[in-house]
Coordinates of N, CA, C and O in Angstrom, one line a residue:
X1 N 0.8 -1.2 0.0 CA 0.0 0.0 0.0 C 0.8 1.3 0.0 O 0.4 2.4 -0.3
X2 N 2.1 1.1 0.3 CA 2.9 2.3 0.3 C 3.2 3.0 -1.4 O 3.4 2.3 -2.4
X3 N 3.1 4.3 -1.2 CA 3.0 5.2 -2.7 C 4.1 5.7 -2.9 O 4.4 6.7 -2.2
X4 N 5.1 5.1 -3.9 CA 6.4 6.5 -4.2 C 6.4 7.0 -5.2 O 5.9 6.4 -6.1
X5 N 6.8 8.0 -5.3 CA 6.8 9.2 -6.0 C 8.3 9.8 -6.0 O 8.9 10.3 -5.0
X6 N 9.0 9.7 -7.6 CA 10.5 9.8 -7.6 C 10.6 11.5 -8.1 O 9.6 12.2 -8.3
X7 N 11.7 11.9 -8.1 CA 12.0 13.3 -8.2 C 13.6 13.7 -8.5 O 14.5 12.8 -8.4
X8 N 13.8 14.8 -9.0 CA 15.2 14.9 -9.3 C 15.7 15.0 -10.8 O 16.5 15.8 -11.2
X9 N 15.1 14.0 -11.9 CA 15.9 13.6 -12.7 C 16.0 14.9 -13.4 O 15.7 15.9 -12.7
X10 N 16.5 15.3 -15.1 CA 16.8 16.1 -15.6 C 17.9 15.8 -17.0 O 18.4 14.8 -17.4
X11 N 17.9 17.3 -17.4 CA 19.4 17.2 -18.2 C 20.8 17.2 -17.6 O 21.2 17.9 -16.6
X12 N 21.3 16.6 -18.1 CA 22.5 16.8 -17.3 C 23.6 16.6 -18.4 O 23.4 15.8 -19.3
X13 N 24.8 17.2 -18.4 CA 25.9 16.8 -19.8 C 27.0 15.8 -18.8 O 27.6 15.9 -17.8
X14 N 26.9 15.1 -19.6 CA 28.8 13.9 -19.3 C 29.5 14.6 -18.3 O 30.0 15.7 -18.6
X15 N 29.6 13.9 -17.1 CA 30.5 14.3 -16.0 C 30.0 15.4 -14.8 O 30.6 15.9 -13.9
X16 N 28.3 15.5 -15.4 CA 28.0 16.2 -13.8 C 27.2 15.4 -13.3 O 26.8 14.3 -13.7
X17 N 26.7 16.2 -12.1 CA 25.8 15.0 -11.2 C 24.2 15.6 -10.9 O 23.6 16.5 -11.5
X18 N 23.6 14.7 -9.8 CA 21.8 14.8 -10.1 C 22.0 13.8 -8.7 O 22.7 12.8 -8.4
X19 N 21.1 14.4 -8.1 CA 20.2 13.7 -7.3 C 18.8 13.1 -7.0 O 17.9 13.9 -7.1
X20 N 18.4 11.8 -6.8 CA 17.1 11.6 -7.2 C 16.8 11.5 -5.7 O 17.7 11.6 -4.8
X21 N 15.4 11.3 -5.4 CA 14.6 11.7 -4.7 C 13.3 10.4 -4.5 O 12.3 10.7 -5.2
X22 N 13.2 9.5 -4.0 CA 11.8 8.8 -3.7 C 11.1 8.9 -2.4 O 11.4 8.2 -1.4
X23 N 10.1 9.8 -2.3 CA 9.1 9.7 -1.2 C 8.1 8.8 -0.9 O 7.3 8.3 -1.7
X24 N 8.2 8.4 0.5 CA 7.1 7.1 0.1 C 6.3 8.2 0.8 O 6.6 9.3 1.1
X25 N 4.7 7.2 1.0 CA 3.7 7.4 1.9 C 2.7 6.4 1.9 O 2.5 5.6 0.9
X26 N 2.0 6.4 2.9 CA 0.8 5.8 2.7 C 1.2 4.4 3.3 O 0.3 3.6 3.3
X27 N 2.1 4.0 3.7 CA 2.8 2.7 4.1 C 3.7 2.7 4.9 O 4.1 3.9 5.1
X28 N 4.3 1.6 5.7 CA 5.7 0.9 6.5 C 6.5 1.3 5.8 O 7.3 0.4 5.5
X29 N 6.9 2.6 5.2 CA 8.3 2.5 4.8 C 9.2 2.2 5.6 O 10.1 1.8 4.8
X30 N 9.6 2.2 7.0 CA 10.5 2.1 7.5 C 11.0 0.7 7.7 O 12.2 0.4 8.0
X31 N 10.0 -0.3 7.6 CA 10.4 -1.3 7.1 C 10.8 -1.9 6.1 O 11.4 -2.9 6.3
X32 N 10.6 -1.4 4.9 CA 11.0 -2.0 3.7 C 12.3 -1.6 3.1 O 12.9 -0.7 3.6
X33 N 12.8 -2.2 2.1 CA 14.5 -2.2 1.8 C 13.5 -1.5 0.4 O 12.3 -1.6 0.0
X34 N 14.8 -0.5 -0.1 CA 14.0 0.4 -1.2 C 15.6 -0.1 -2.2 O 16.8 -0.4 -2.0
X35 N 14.4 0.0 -3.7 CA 15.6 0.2 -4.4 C 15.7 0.7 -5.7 O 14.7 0.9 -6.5
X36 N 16.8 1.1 -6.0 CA 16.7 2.3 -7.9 C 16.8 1.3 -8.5 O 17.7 0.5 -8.3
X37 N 15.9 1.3 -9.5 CA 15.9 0.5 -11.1 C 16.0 1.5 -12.3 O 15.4 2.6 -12.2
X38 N 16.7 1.2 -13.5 CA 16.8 2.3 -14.3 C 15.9 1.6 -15.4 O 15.6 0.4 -15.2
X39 N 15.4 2.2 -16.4 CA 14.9 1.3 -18.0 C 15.8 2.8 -18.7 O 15.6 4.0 -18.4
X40 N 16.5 2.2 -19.6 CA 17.0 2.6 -20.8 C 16.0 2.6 -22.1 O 15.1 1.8 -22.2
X41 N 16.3 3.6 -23.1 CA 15.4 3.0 -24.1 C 16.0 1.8 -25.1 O 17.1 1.7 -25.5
X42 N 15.0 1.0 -25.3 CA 15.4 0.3 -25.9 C 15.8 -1.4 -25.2 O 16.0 -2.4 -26.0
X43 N 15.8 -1.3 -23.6 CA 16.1 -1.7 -22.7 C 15.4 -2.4 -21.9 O 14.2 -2.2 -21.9
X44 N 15.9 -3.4 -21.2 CA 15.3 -3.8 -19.8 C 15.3 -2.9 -18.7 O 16.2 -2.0 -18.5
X45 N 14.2 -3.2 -17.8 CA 14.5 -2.5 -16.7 C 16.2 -3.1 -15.3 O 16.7 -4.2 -15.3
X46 N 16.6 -2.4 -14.6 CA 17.7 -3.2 -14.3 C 17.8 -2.5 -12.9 O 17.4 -1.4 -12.6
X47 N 18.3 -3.5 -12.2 CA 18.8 -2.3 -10.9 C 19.8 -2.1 -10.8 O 20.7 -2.8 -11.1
X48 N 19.9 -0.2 -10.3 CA 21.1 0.1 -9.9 C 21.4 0.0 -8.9 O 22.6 -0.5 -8.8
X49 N 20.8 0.4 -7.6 CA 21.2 0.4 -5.9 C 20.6 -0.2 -5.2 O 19.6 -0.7 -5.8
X50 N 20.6 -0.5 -4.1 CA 19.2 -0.8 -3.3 C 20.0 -0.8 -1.6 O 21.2 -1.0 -1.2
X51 N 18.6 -0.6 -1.0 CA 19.5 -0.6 0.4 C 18.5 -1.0 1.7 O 17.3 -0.9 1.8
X52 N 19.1 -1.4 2.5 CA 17.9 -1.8 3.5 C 17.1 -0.9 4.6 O 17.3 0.3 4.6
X53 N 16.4 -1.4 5.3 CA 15.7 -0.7 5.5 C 16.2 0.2 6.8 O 15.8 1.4 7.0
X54 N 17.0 -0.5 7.4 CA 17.5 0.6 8.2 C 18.9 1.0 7.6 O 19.7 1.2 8.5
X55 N 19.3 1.2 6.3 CA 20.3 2.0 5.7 C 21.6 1.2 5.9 O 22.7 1.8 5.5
X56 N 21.7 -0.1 6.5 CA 22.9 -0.2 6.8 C 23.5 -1.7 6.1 O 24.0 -2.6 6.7
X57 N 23.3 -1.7 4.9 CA 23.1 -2.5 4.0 C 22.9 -1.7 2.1 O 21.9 -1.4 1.5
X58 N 24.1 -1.7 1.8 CA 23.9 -1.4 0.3 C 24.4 -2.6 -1.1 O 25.0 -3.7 -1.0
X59 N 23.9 -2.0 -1.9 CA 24.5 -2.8 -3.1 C 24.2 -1.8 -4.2 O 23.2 -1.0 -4.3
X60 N 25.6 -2.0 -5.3 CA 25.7 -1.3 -6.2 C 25.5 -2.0 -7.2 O 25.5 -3.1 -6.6
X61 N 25.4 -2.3 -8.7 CA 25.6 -2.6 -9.7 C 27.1 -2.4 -9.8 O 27.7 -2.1 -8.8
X62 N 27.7 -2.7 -11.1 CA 29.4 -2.8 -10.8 C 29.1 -1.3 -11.8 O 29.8 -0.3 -11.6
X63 N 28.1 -1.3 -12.5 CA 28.6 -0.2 -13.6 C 28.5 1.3 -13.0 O 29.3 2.1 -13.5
X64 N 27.7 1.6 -11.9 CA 27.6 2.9 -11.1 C 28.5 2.5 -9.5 O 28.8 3.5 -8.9
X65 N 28.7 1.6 -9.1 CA 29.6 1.3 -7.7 C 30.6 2.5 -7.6 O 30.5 2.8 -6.4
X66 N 31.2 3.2 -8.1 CA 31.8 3.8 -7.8 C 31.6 5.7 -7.9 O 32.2 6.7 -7.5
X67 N 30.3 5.2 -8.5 CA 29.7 7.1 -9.0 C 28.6 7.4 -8.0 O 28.4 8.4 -7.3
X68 N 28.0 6.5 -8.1 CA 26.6 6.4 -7.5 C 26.2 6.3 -6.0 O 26.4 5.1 -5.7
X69 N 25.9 6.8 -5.1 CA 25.4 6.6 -3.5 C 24.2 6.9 -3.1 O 23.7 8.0 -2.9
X70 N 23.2 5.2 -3.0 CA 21.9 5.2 -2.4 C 22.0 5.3 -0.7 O 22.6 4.7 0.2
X71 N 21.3 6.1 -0.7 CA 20.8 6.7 0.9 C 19.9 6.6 1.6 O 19.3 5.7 1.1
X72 N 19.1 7.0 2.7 CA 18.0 7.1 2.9 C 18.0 7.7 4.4 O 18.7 7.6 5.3
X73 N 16.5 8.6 4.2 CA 16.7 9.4 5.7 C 15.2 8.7 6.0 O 14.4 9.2 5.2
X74 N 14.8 8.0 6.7 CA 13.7 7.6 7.6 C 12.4 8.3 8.3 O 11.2 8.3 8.2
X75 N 13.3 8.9 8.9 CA 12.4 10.4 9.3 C 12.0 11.2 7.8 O 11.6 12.3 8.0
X76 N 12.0 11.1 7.7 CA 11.7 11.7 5.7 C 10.8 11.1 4.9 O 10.1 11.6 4.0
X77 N 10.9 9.4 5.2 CA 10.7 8.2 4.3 C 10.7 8.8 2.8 O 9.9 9.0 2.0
X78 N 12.2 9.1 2.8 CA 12.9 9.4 1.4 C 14.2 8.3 1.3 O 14.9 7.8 2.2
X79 N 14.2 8.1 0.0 CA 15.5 7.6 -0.2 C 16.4 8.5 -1.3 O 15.7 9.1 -2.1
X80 N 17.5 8.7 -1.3 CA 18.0 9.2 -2.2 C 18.9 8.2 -3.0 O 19.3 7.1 -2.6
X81 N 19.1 8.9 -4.3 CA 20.4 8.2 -5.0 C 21.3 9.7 -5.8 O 20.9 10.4 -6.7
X82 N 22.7 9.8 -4.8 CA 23.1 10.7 -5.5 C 24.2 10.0 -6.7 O 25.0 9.1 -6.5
X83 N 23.9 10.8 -8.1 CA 24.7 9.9 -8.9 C 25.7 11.4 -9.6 O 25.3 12.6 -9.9
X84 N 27.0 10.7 -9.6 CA 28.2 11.9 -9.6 C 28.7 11.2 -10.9 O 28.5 10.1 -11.3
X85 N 29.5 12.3 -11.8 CA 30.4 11.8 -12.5 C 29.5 10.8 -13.9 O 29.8 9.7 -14.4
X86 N 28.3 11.8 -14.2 CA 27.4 10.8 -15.3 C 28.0 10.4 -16.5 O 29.0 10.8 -16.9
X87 N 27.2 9.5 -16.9 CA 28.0 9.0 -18.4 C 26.4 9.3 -19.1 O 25.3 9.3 -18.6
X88 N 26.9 9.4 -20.4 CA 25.5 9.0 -21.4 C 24.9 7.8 -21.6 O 23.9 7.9 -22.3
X89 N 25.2 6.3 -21.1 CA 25.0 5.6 -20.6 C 24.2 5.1 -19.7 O 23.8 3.9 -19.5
X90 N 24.2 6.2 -19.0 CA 23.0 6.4 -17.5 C 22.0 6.9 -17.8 O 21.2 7.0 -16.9
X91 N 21.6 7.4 -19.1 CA 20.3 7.9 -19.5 C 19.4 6.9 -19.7 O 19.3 5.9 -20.4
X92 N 18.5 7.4 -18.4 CA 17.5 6.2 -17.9 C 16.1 6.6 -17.7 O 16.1 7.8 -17.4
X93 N 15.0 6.2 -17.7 CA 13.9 6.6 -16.7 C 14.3 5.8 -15.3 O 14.4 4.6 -15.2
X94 N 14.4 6.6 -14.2 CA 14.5 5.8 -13.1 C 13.4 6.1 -12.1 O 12.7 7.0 -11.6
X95 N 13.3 4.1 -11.8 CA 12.4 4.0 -10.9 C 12.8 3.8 -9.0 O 13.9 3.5 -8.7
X96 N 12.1 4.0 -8.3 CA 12.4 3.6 -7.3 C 11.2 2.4 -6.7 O 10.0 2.5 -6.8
X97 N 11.8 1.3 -6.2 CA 10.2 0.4 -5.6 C 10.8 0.2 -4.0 O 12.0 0.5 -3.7
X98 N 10.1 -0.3 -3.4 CA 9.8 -1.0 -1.7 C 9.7 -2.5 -2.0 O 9.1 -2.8 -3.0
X99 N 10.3 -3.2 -1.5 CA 9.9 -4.4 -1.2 C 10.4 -5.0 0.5 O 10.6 -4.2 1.4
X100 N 10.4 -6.3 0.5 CA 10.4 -6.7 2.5 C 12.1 -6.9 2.6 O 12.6 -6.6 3.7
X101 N 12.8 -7.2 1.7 CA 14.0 -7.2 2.2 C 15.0 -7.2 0.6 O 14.7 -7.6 -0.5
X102 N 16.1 -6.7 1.0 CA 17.3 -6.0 -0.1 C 17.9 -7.5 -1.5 O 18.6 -7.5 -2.5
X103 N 17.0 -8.6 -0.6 CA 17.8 -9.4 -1.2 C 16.7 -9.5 -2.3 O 16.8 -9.4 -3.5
X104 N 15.2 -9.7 -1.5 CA 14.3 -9.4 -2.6 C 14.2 -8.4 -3.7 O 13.8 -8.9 -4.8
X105 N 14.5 -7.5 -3.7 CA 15.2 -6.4 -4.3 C 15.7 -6.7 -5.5 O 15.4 -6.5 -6.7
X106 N 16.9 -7.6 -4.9 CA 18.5 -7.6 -5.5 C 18.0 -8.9 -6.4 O 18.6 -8.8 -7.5
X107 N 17.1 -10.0 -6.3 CA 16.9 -11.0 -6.7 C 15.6 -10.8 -8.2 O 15.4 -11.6 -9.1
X108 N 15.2 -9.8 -8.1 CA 14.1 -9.2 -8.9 C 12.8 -10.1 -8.8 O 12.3 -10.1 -10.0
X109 N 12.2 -10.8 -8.1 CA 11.2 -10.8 -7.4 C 10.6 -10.0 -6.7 O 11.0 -8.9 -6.5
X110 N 9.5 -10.4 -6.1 CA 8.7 -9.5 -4.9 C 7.4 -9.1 -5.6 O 7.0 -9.5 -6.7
X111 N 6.8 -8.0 -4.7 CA 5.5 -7.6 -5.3 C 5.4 -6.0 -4.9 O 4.4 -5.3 -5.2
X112 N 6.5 -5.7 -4.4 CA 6.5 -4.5 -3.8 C 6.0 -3.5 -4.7 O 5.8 -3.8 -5.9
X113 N 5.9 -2.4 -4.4 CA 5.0 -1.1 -5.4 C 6.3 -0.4 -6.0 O 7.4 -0.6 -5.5
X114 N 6.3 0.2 -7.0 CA 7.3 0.7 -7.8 C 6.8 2.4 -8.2 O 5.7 2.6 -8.6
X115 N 7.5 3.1 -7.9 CA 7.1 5.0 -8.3 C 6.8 5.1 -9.9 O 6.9 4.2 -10.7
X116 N 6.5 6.2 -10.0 CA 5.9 6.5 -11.3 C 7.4 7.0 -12.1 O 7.1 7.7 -13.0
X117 N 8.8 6.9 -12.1 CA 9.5 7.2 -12.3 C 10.1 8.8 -12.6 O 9.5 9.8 -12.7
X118 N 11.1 8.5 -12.8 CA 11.7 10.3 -13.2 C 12.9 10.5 -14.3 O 14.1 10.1 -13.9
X119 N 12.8 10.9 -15.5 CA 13.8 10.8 -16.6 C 14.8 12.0 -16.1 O 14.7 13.1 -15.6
X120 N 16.1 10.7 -16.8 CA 17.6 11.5 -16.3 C 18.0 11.5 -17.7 O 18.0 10.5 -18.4
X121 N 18.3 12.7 -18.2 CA 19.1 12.5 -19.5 C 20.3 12.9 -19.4 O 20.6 13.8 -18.5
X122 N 21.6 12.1 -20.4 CA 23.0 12.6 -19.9 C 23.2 13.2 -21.3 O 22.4 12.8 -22.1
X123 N 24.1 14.2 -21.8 CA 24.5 14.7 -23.0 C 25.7 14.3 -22.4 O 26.1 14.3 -21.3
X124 N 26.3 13.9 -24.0 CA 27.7 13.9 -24.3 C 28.1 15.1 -24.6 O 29.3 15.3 -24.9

């Protein structure tokens, strides 16, 4: 039953950065492990981060591991993903979903609710 709602994306050129934004409501967020999925065009949907529910638990994809930092402030029931250092390759619609735990997440199962997403475009 929980509702998110993503925020942040934009233009952006090769090599700057963007912060996204998922607000839950309406639900346990504070229980649930949250995670960024991107779709490319052309593409599958894929995850990039995900993290647990009390934040102390992440995982990156290899291809953003080192640009990218998912977050989350609780008191907020926001998650963030700040992504530094873009490539044109990261031009994605990104989603954010909830599910019960990071592994579920990470395994691409579950039933958890997924945000209406937010387009990031990168220029070269």
């Amino acid at each position: 039953q929980v509702q998110l709602v993503e925020s942040g994306g934009g233009l952006v050129q090769a090599g700057g950065s963007l912060r996204l934004s998922c607000v839950a409501s309406g639900g346990a967020y504070g229980y649930y492990a949250m995670g960024w999925f991107r779709q490319a065009p052309g593409k599958e949907r894929e995850l990039v981060a995900c993290i647990s529910s009390s934040g102390g638990i992440r995982y990156y994809v290899d291809s953003v591991k080192s640009r990218f930092t998912i977050s989350r402030d609780n008191a907020k029931n926001t998650v963030y993903l700040q992504m530094n250092s873009l490539k044109p390759e990261d031009t994605a619609v990104y989603y954010c979903r909830a599910d019960n735990s990071i592994a579920t997440i990470r395994g691409g199962g579950g039933s958890g609710p997924w945000g209406q997403g937010t387009q990031v475009i990168v220029s070269s």
